Each structure stands twice: as structure tokens, then as C-alpha cells.
Amino acid sequence: MFGSHPTDSPRGGMSNAVAVIGLGRFGGALALELMRNGTDVLGVDHSEATVQRFNGRLTSVVRADATDEEVLRELSVDEFDRAVVGIGSDIQASILTASRLVKFGCPAIWAKAITDPHAEILTQLGVQHVVNPESDMGTRAAHLIQHRILDFVPIDDGYALVRCTPPEPIQQRPMDLLNVRQRLGVSVVAVCRPGGQWEPIEPGTMLYDDDQILVTGPTRKVERFSNLT
């Protein structure tokens, strides 16, 4: 149960559990995906209708005011190693809830931001992971539109992982003879043949037009790589 109080560690009983506060589109989808992947989830939302919708789908779901520190303590949220603030429509509630989690010393906090100033405040509070779904999706879509990229994942500022088809200049030659990293500044790390599974790139691997590959490196360089002709 989420309300247990382990004696060996103040957070030991919550190591495989996540508190998701705010079960809107972002928080709700995240909570359900965590459950599908075998993680226990405590869901918290102020809406009775939302709580009823998730009843039986999460490990536990509670209607509560997450801005109230005592309420969060009663729910043992202060014992969680990981928490998500999915509140988006009420910036004040988002900030207050995040501040409570920071005060609890939660080691890993994710929070949804809906504007750049909102994201800035969350970061200043000490939230380790700030997510702006609309902005992030817009950035990702721009890369997909502008380049021959099938998927784009920013890993860090100025660094990315992309899925694309092999550019013609690196096709039908063993990878160890191409010196892609030295010449182009990116690493080709995996390949998926049509109808096959992803496999690591080996020195003798040869790539073909209908393959898909995973490439990592500085964002500008992987973009240029995907457009090689």
C-alpha cells in the first residue's frame, strides 16, 4: 500500500512507484503507460469525474487538492522517489504543487509547463525535468518536415538521436571503411532491415536504401547527415 512506512529507508517502499499529480491528457497518458510498464502509480486529481475515469486503471487514484502540503503528506507523496506534476491549466496550482515536492526533497520531479515563463519558474524552484509537450512536439515536427528524418529525439541541448534511411553515400559499403564518425561527426549505432529487428552496427555492416538507421550526434550534424546526397 502507498501509505506504508518502511523502517529501513524513508523512501524505500516507493522505489518502484510514481506519484502522478494531475491526470489530464499528459498526466493521464503518462500514468497509464507507467502502469503498462509495470510501475505502481498513485494518481491525484482535483476532479471527481477524472478520478472515477481512472479508478481501477491505476494502483491507486485519489481526489485531492495537491497544493495542500498536509494532504500530500497524508497520501505519503513525501515518501516517493519520483513524482510528476501534470497540471497544465492552472499555473498557480502547478507551481505550488511543484514547490511542495521540492520541499519534500523528492529526488526526481518531472513537471509539465505550458509557457516558457512557467518552465523558467519550475526550473528555478528546483524541478529537475521540465517538459513542454506542445513546444517539444513543435520542435520535433519541424525537424521531421525539414529533413529526411523519420523520428527525432533531442537528448540534450544541441545533441540528438534520429531515425532515418541511410543516405546514398554510405550505402553498400562496409561501415568500418566509411569512417562516418571521423568524417561527419556522427555515430551510426543501429540498423533495422525491412521486416526485421534493430541490430547494432558492426564493422562489416553494409546499409541499403530500404534500411532504417539510428544516428546520434550534435543536432546540426545529424541533420546534415540525413540530407547527404
XYZ file of N, CA and C in Angstrom:
687
model
N 0.839 -1.199 0.000
C 0.000 0.000 0.000
C 0.871 1.244 0.000
N 0.377 2.325 -0.620
C 1.147 3.549 -0.691
C 1.319 4.192 0.675
N 0.453 3.887 1.614
C 0.530 4.541 2.909
C 1.473 3.873 3.885
N 2.205 2.845 3.457
C 3.100 2.140 4.367
C 4.286 3.006 4.739
N 4.909 2.704 5.859
C 6.057 3.464 6.328
C 7.209 2.509 6.578
N 8.061 2.239 5.570
C 9.150 1.290 5.718
C 10.135 1.768 6.772
N 10.751 0.817 7.472
C 11.654 1.177 8.555
C 13.100 1.278 8.108
N 13.448 0.632 6.984
C 14.845 0.629 6.581
C 15.258 1.903 5.883
N 14.349 2.567 5.206
C 14.657 3.793 4.465
C 13.398 4.620 4.383
N 13.513 5.951 4.513
C 12.310 6.783 4.476
C 11.599 6.731 3.148
N 12.291 6.323 2.084
C 11.667 6.249 0.768
C 11.734 4.842 0.188
N 12.218 3.886 0.955
C 12.499 2.556 0.409
C 11.311 1.862 -0.195
N 10.098 2.070 0.333
C 8.932 1.376 -0.168
C 8.358 1.970 -1.431
N 8.923 3.112 -1.887
C 8.361 3.797 -3.036
C 9.297 3.750 -4.247
N 10.308 2.882 -4.218
C 11.326 2.900 -5.261
C 10.767 2.542 -6.630
N 9.712 1.723 -6.684
C 9.117 1.373 -7.970
C 7.721 1.970 -8.105
N 7.533 3.141 -7.524
C 6.234 3.803 -7.596
C 6.431 5.256 -8.013
N 5.439 5.781 -8.714
C 5.476 7.174 -9.162
C 4.169 7.840 -8.772
N 4.260 9.029 -8.212
C 3.071 9.837 -7.943
C 2.838 10.741 -9.143
N 1.670 10.646 -9.739
C 1.318 11.495 -10.882
C 0.191 12.421 -10.433
N 0.487 13.691 -10.368
C -0.452 14.685 -9.862
C -0.984 15.493 -11.032
N -2.277 15.343 -11.304
C -2.883 15.953 -12.480
C -3.026 14.909 -13.567
N -4.253 14.439 -13.797
C -4.490 13.334 -14.722
C -5.209 13.790 -15.987
N -4.780 14.929 -16.508
C -5.293 15.388 -17.802
C -4.697 14.562 -18.928
N -4.674 15.120 -20.140
C -4.181 14.355 -21.287
C -2.732 13.906 -21.098
N -1.891 14.818 -20.625
C -0.477 14.493 -20.437
C -0.283 13.542 -19.256
N -0.750 13.942 -18.077
C -0.565 13.129 -16.881
C -1.269 11.792 -16.958
N -2.484 11.780 -17.526
C -3.231 10.541 -17.639
C -2.554 9.545 -18.558
N -2.102 10.018 -19.734
C -1.423 9.123 -20.676
C -0.126 8.595 -20.072
N 0.595 9.460 -19.368
C 1.845 9.061 -18.740
C 1.598 8.005 -17.661
N 0.572 8.230 -16.834
C 0.252 7.296 -15.750
C -0.108 5.917 -16.299
N -0.918 5.880 -17.352
C -1.322 4.595 -17.928
C -0.145 3.863 -18.557
N 0.752 4.611 -19.184
C 1.927 3.985 -19.788
C 2.850 3.425 -18.710
N 3.000 4.144 -17.601
C 3.788 3.628 -16.488
C 3.192 2.313 -15.975
N 1.871 2.268 -15.845
C 1.216 1.042 -15.386
C 1.469 -0.099 -16.363
N 1.386 0.173 -17.658
C 1.612 -0.867 -18.665
C 3.042 -1.417 -18.569
N 3.966 -0.566 -18.093
C 5.362 -0.979 -17.985
C 5.706 -1.528 -16.606
N 4.676 -1.788 -15.778
C 4.900 -2.458 -14.507
C 5.260 -1.570 -13.338
N 5.033 -0.250 -13.454
C 5.324 0.675 -12.362
C 4.032 1.000 -11.618
N 4.083 0.943 -10.290
C 2.928 1.342 -9.481
C 2.727 2.849 -9.582
N 1.474 3.268 -9.676
C 1.165 4.689 -9.840
C 0.103 5.131 -8.841
N 0.417 6.193 -8.116
C -0.581 6.908 -7.328
C -1.013 8.108 -8.146
N -2.267 8.138 -8.555
C -2.802 9.259 -9.304
C -3.564 10.202 -8.400
N -3.347 11.501 -8.579
C -4.029 12.515 -7.776
C -4.609 13.565 -8.713
N -5.880 13.884 -8.525
C -6.518 14.919 -9.338
C -7.622 15.574 -8.512
N -7.934 16.837 -8.834
C -8.967 17.558 -8.075
C -10.364 17.258 -8.589
N -10.452 16.631 -9.771
C -11.746 16.390 -10.402
C -12.274 15.002 -10.057
N -13.494 14.946 -9.513
C -14.111 13.661 -9.185
C -14.347 12.836 -10.445
N -14.761 13.502 -11.528
C -15.015 12.782 -12.775
C -13.731 12.139 -13.302
N -12.628 12.861 -13.208
C -11.347 12.320 -13.669
C -10.920 11.144 -12.806
N -11.068 11.277 -11.499
C -10.710 10.202 -10.588
C -11.527 8.949 -10.895
N -12.821 9.116 -11.151
C -13.668 7.966 -11.488
C -13.225 7.317 -12.792
N -12.777 8.135 -13.746
C -12.347 7.602 -15.039
C -11.111 6.719 -14.896
N -10.259 7.035 -13.912
C -9.024 6.256 -13.734
C -9.143 5.215 -12.625
N -10.278 5.157 -11.988
C -10.463 4.178 -10.921
C -10.341 2.757 -11.482
N -9.482 1.946 -10.864
C -9.254 0.586 -11.327
C -8.205 0.475 -12.408
N -7.744 1.607 -12.946
C -6.742 1.577 -14.011
C -5.350 1.911 -13.477
N -5.299 2.532 -12.301
C -4.039 2.843 -11.643
C -3.969 2.089 -10.318
N -2.784 1.974 -9.763
C -2.644 1.285 -8.482
C -3.537 1.921 -7.435
N -3.554 3.228 -7.412
C -4.426 3.989 -6.510
C -4.682 5.348 -7.131
N -5.899 5.847 -6.991
C -6.222 7.170 -7.519
C -7.094 7.883 -6.495
N -6.770 9.160 -6.234
C -7.392 9.905 -5.148
C -7.790 11.294 -5.631
N -8.958 11.727 -5.193
C -9.343 13.109 -5.429
C -8.795 13.945 -4.275
N -7.974 14.947 -4.576
C -7.358 15.736 -3.521
C -6.832 17.051 -4.080
N -6.639 18.010 -3.171
C -6.019 19.295 -3.507
C -4.511 19.144 -3.335
N -3.797 19.007 -4.450
C -2.362 18.735 -4.384
C -1.543 19.952 -3.974
N -2.172 21.117 -3.890
C -1.426 22.291 -3.436
C -1.311 22.324 -1.915
N -2.053 21.476 -1.223
C -2.074 21.438 0.234
C -0.998 20.465 0.727
N 0.010 20.993 1.402
C 1.129 20.165 1.845
C 0.688 19.031 2.752
N -0.219 19.306 3.666
C -0.659 18.273 4.600
C -1.397 17.141 3.882
N -2.174 17.504 2.880
C -2.881 16.485 2.098
C -1.875 15.568 1.408
N -0.835 16.143 0.826
C 0.185 15.334 0.160
C 0.895 14.411 1.153
N 1.139 14.915 2.359
C 1.780 14.080 3.377
C 0.856 12.929 3.793
N -0.433 13.221 3.886
C -1.388 12.169 4.245
C -1.415 11.064 3.193
N -1.163 11.446 1.942
C -1.130 10.475 0.850
C 0.244 9.822 0.695
N 1.184 10.188 1.582
C 2.561 9.664 1.560
C 3.329 10.077 0.321
N 2.894 11.153 -0.329
C 3.620 11.638 -1.507
C 5.034 12.068 -1.116
N 5.220 12.507 0.133
C 6.549 12.923 0.588
C 7.534 11.765 0.655
N 7.049 10.517 0.502
C 7.924 9.347 0.548
C 8.341 8.852 -0.835
N 7.799 9.451 -1.882
C 8.072 8.964 -3.236
C 9.430 9.442 -3.740
N 10.108 8.542 -4.465
C 11.359 8.905 -5.139
C 11.103 9.668 -6.431
N 9.948 9.420 -7.036
C 9.648 10.020 -8.347
C 8.230 10.570 -8.343
N 8.089 11.769 -8.878
C 6.766 12.384 -8.944
C 6.655 13.204 -10.218
N 5.431 13.286 -10.728
C 5.140 14.035 -11.944
C 4.037 15.033 -11.645
N 4.267 16.287 -12.015
C 3.228 17.306 -11.924
C 2.673 17.503 -13.330
N 1.502 16.923 -13.568
C 0.897 17.004 -14.901
C -0.120 18.121 -15.024
N -0.213 18.979 -14.010
C -1.184 20.082 -14.024
C -0.764 21.093 -15.079
N -1.676 21.416 -15.992
C -1.324 22.366 -17.038
C -2.225 23.575 -17.097
N -3.496 23.403 -16.801
C -4.450 24.504 -16.981
C -4.373 25.542 -15.875
N -3.853 25.194 -14.719
C -3.768 26.101 -13.577
C -2.300 26.251 -13.200
N -1.669 27.320 -13.705
C -0.237 27.512 -13.489
C 0.080 27.673 -12.010
N -0.772 28.399 -11.280
C -0.537 28.593 -9.860
C -0.529 27.262 -9.110
N -1.497 26.404 -9.424
C -1.549 25.093 -8.778
C -0.327 24.260 -9.140
N 0.114 24.345 -10.390
C 1.300 23.618 -10.834
C 2.522 24.045 -10.034
N 2.703 25.346 -9.896
C 3.877 25.877 -9.198
C 3.832 25.517 -7.714
N 2.665 25.660 -7.095
C 2.538 25.331 -5.678
C 2.806 23.847 -5.424
N 2.249 23.005 -6.277
C 2.451 21.563 -6.117
C 3.923 21.209 -6.291
N 4.540 21.768 -7.307
C 5.965 21.501 -7.534
C 6.799 21.963 -6.345
N 6.453 23.108 -5.773
C 7.215 23.619 -4.629
C 7.100 22.683 -3.426
N 5.915 22.061 -3.257
C 5.752 21.092 -2.162
C 6.679 19.894 -2.372
N 6.745 19.407 -3.588
C 7.588 18.247 -3.886
C 9.065 18.568 -3.679
N 9.455 19.769 -4.088
C 10.839 20.192 -3.873
C 11.126 20.263 -2.372
N 10.185 20.788 -1.606
C 10.346 20.873 -0.152
C 10.488 19.487 0.467
N 9.754 18.512 -0.063
C 9.852 17.142 0.448
C 11.208 16.507 0.144
N 11.952 17.105 -0.773
C 13.226 16.527 -1.177
C 13.089 15.375 -2.131
N 12.013 15.348 -2.896
C 11.806 14.274 -3.880
C 12.990 14.257 -4.853
N 13.674 13.126 -4.994
C 14.893 13.080 -5.817
C 14.680 13.347 -7.298
N 13.515 12.993 -7.823
C 13.290 13.143 -9.265
C 11.874 13.653 -9.513
N 11.786 14.893 -9.995
C 10.494 15.522 -10.253
C 10.417 15.901 -11.720
N 9.316 15.513 -12.357
C 9.002 15.960 -13.711
C 7.776 16.869 -13.618
N 7.754 17.933 -14.404
C 6.599 18.827 -14.381
C 6.304 19.337 -15.779
N 5.025 19.399 -16.094
C 4.570 19.929 -17.375
C 4.519 21.446 -17.307
N 5.046 22.103 -18.323
C 4.966 23.558 -18.429
C 4.177 23.909 -19.682
N 3.394 24.977 -19.603
C 2.598 25.364 -20.772
C 3.102 26.644 -21.425
N 3.999 27.354 -20.754
C 4.619 28.542 -21.336
C 6.093 28.558 -20.947
N 6.876 29.364 -21.647
C 8.292 29.481 -21.294
C 8.491 30.074 -19.901
N 7.744 31.138 -19.511
C 7.894 31.639 -18.136
C 7.521 30.589 -17.089
N 6.495 29.798 -17.365
C 6.104 28.713 -16.460
C 7.267 27.735 -16.306
N 7.879 27.361 -17.409
C 9.018 26.449 -17.372
C 10.174 27.056 -16.585
N 10.402 28.351 -16.776
C 11.502 29.021 -16.082
C 11.291 29.006 -14.571
N 10.053 29.257 -14.137
C 9.750 29.260 -12.701
C 9.942 27.863 -12.121
N 9.444 26.840 -12.827
C 9.602 25.461 -12.350
C 11.080 25.090 -12.198
N 11.886 25.503 -13.169
C 13.322 25.228 -13.104
C 13.956 25.941 -11.917
N 13.563 27.201 -11.700
C 14.109 27.965 -10.581
C 13.712 27.358 -9.239
N 12.547 26.738 -9.190
C 12.117 26.080 -7.950
C 12.987 24.883 -7.603
N 13.599 24.299 -8.620
C 14.412 23.108 -8.400
C 13.867 21.857 -9.038
N 12.847 21.996 -9.907
C 12.318 20.834 -10.641
C 13.384 20.366 -11.633
N 13.741 19.096 -11.566
C 14.853 18.593 -12.380
C 14.499 18.407 -13.847
N 13.237 18.074 -14.123
C 12.845 17.760 -15.504
C 11.580 18.537 -15.856
N 11.711 19.548 -16.687
C 10.562 20.347 -17.102
C 10.216 19.988 -18.542
N 8.962 19.639 -18.763
C 8.506 19.187 -20.076
C 7.482 20.173 -20.615
N 7.692 20.620 -21.846
C 6.719 21.471 -22.524
C 6.216 20.700 -23.740
N 5.152 19.902 -23.571
C 4.748 18.984 -24.646
C 4.479 19.671 -25.981
N 3.781 20.810 -25.967
C 3.451 21.461 -27.229
C 4.698 22.013 -27.911
N 5.569 22.662 -27.131
C 6.800 23.198 -27.693
C 7.703 22.082 -28.193
N 7.836 21.009 -27.384
C 8.683 19.883 -27.773
C 8.161 19.216 -29.044
N 6.842 19.059 -29.146
C 6.265 18.443 -30.333
C 6.457 19.329 -31.562
N 6.352 20.636 -31.361
C 6.577 21.560 -32.470
C 8.003 21.479 -32.975
N 8.959 21.418 -32.044
C 10.371 21.300 -32.421
C 10.611 20.003 -33.178
N 10.044 18.924 -32.656
C 10.229 17.614 -33.291
C 9.622 17.608 -34.692
N 8.426 18.164 -34.821
C 7.756 18.191 -36.124
C 8.557 18.995 -37.137
N 9.163 20.097 -36.693
C 9.959 20.919 -37.606
C 11.115 20.121 -38.186
N 11.764 19.310 -37.348
C 12.876 18.501 -37.838
C 12.386 17.439 -38.817
N 11.217 16.875 -38.555
C 10.682 15.853 -39.452
C 10.293 16.450 -40.799
N 9.819 17.689 -40.789
C 9.379 18.342 -42.025
C 10.558 18.785 -42.875
N 11.591 19.334 -42.213
C 12.690 19.952 -42.942
C 13.711 18.951 -43.454
N 13.790 17.793 -42.873
C 14.856 16.856 -43.209
C 14.274 15.481 -43.505
N 15.109 14.612 -44.052
C 14.661 13.250 -44.350
C 14.790 12.390 -43.098
N 14.160 12.859 -42.041
C 14.237 12.202 -40.743
C 12.888 11.574 -40.430
N 12.905 10.317 -39.975
C 11.671 9.606 -39.648
C 11.258 9.826 -38.198
N 12.231 10.081 -37.337
C 11.945 10.380 -35.938
C 13.113 11.171 -35.374
N 12.815 12.062 -34.435
C 13.817 12.961 -33.879
C 13.637 13.030 -32.376
N 14.700 12.725 -31.628
C 14.643 12.760 -30.162
C 15.787 13.630 -29.648
N 15.487 14.829 -29.127
C 16.553 15.627 -28.519
C 17.019 14.967 -27.230
N 18.319 14.736 -27.092
C 18.866 14.091 -25.912
C 19.356 15.128 -24.913
N 19.975 16.169 -25.410
C 20.467 17.260 -24.581
C 20.531 18.487 -25.469
N 20.850 19.609 -24.891
C 20.930 20.840 -25.670
C 21.975 20.679 -26.767
N 21.514 20.724 -28.020
C 22.434 20.612 -29.147
C 22.863 19.209 -29.499
N 22.178 18.178 -28.946
C 22.548 16.793 -29.226
C 21.271 16.000 -29.432
N 21.278 15.064 -30.387
C 20.029 14.381 -30.736
C 20.272 12.949 -31.196
N 19.202 12.174 -31.138
C 19.134 10.832 -31.723
C 18.081 10.880 -32.813
N 18.420 10.427 -34.018
C 17.457 10.446 -35.117
C 17.349 9.060 -35.737
N 16.169 8.805 -36.286
C 15.923 7.606 -37.094
C 15.728 8.078 -38.515
N 16.463 7.515 -39.440
C 16.355 7.941 -40.837
C 16.742 6.773 -41.741
N 16.607 6.961 -43.042
C 17.104 5.979 -44.001
C 18.569 6.310 -44.315
N 19.368 5.329 -44.688
C 20.779 5.602 -44.944
C 20.968 6.519 -46.156
N 21.693 7.604 -46.006
C 21.985 8.439 -47.174
C 22.766 7.636 -48.220
N 22.573 7.964 -49.462
C 23.179 7.193 -50.549
C 24.703 7.054 -50.426
N 25.436 8.101 -50.005
C 26.914 7.976 -49.955
C 27.434 6.914 -48.986
N 26.598 6.439 -48.018
C 27.104 5.419 -47.091
C 26.483 4.052 -47.353
N 25.785 3.900 -48.467
C 25.149 2.619 -48.773
C 26.122 1.662 -49.466
N 25.915 0.363 -49.199
C 26.583 -0.739 -49.892
C 28.107 -0.703 -49.764
N 28.570 -0.204 -48.597
C 29.991 -0.263 -48.279
C 30.133 -0.626 -46.806
N 31.111 -1.458 -46.427
C 31.275 -1.807 -45.009
C 31.469 -0.551 -44.161
N 30.799 -0.510 -43.018
C 30.816 0.693 -42.192
C 32.213 1.056 -41.709
N 33.076 0.046 -41.471
C 34.411 0.360 -40.960
C 35.287 1.058 -41.998
N 34.896 1.006 -43.265
C 35.664 1.687 -44.308
C 35.193 3.125 -44.540
N 34.049 3.480 -43.950
C 33.456 4.787 -44.228
C 33.931 5.887 -43.271
N 34.396 5.496 -42.085
C 34.855 6.485 -41.100
C 33.829 7.595 -40.886
N 32.571 7.191 -40.684
C 31.492 8.178 -40.572
C 31.726 9.145 -39.403
N 32.135 8.605 -38.276
C 32.317 9.473 -37.102
C 33.421 10.501 -37.335
N 34.537 10.048 -37.911
C 35.645 10.968 -38.137
C 35.316 11.996 -39.214
N 34.656 11.547 -40.293
C 34.384 12.425 -41.431
C 33.186 13.335 -41.207
N 32.148 12.822 -40.547
C 30.883 13.546 -40.476
C 30.476 13.940 -39.056
N 31.187 13.431 -38.052
C 30.923 13.844 -36.676
C 29.692 13.236 -36.049
N 29.185 12.117 -36.601
C 28.022 11.439 -36.034
C 28.332 9.949 -35.893
N 27.513 9.258 -35.103
C 27.688 7.819 -34.929
C 26.438 7.090 -35.394
N 26.609 6.139 -36.299
C 25.513 5.259 -36.716
C 25.551 4.062 -35.779
N 24.508 3.906 -34.955
C 24.591 2.934 -33.856
C 23.762 1.668 -34.068
N 22.729 1.732 -34.918
C 21.887 0.546 -35.098
C 21.204 0.586 -36.460
N 20.804 -0.596 -36.922
C 20.113 -0.708 -38.203
C 18.927 -1.654 -38.061
N 17.862 -1.370 -38.808
C 16.702 -2.256 -38.865
C 16.415 -2.560 -40.333
N 16.522 -3.845 -40.700
C 16.208 -4.257 -42.073
C 14.692 -4.348 -42.229
N 14.174 -4.270 -43.450
C 12.722 -4.389 -43.651
C 12.189 -5.684 -43.039
N 11.197 -5.560 -42.176
C 10.594 -6.717 -41.535
C 11.428 -7.326 -40.426
N 12.577 -6.725 -40.118
C 13.465 -7.272 -39.103
C 13.423 -6.493 -37.809
N 14.422 -6.700 -36.978
C 14.542 -6.019 -35.700
C 15.796 -5.163 -35.686
N 15.844 -4.264 -34.723
C 17.023 -3.408 -34.603
C 18.223 -4.240 -34.167
N 19.363 -3.991 -34.835
C 20.605 -4.674 -34.516
C 21.732 -3.653 -34.460
N 22.735 -3.879 -33.599
C 23.852 -2.932 -33.527
C 24.671 -2.931 -34.812
N 25.238 -1.795 -35.121
C 26.123 -1.687 -36.280
C 27.452 -2.374 -35.962
N 27.885 -3.262 -36.845
C 29.177 -3.932 -36.718
C 30.126 -3.362 -37.779
N 31.443 -3.577 -37.626
C 32.390 -3.024 -38.602
C 32.077 -3.399 -40.048
N 31.630 -4.635 -40.285
C 31.366 -5.064 -41.656
C 29.948 -4.827 -42.139
N 29.113 -4.196 -41.318
C 27.722 -3.965 -41.697
C 27.654 -3.100 -42.952
N 26.781 -3.508 -43.892
C 26.518 -2.680 -45.071
C 25.057 -2.244 -45.036
N 24.801 -1.032 -45.434
C 23.468 -0.448 -45.384
C 22.891 -0.309 -46.787
N 21.545 -0.397 -46.848
C 20.859 -0.341 -48.130
C 19.714 0.670 -48.072
N 19.195 0.987 -49.235
C 18.221 2.071 -49.364
C 16.966 1.850 -48.535
N 16.546 0.595 -48.346
C 15.303 0.329 -47.628
C 15.521 0.028 -46.146
N 16.741 0.225 -45.652
C 17.008 0.078 -44.218
C 16.571 1.332 -43.470
N 16.478 1.208 -42.138
C 16.367 2.357 -41.254
C 17.524 2.291 -40.270
N 18.059 3.463 -39.916
C 19.201 3.504 -39.018
C 18.964 4.508 -37.892
N 19.669 4.288 -36.774
C 19.680 5.245 -35.670
C 21.034 5.938 -35.664
N 20.981 7.268 -35.579
C 22.195 8.080 -35.647
C 22.206 9.058 -34.482
N 23.340 9.186 -33.803
C 23.468 10.151 -32.712
C 24.593 11.123 -33.014
N 24.452 12.317 -32.432
C 25.499 13.318 -32.606
C 24.949 14.711 -32.396
N 25.785 15.726 -32.567
C 25.302 17.108 -32.490
C 24.145 17.315 -33.472
N 23.142 18.038 -33.029
C 21.903 18.162 -33.808
C 22.161 18.602 -35.237
N 22.948 19.646 -35.426
C 23.191 20.150 -36.781
C 23.880 19.117 -37.655
N 24.756 18.327 -37.052
C 25.490 17.340 -37.834
C 24.616 16.154 -38.231
N 23.729 15.723 -37.337
C 22.850 14.616 -37.730
C 21.845 15.081 -38.775
N 21.451 16.353 -38.720
C 20.566 16.888 -39.754
C 21.267 16.885 -41.106
N 22.519 17.366 -41.124
C 23.271 17.376 -42.380
C 23.486 15.958 -42.886
N 23.775 15.041 -41.962
C 23.991 13.631 -42.340
C 22.755 13.063 -43.018
N 21.569 13.325 -42.459
C 20.346 12.755 -43.022
C 20.053 13.259 -44.418
N 20.631 14.414 -44.776
C 20.368 15.023 -46.091
C 21.496 14.808 -47.095
N 22.465 13.963 -46.750
C 23.553 13.718 -47.668
C 23.040 13.151 -48.988
N 23.606 13.610 -50.066
C 23.246 13.082 -51.400
C 24.492 12.735 -52.167
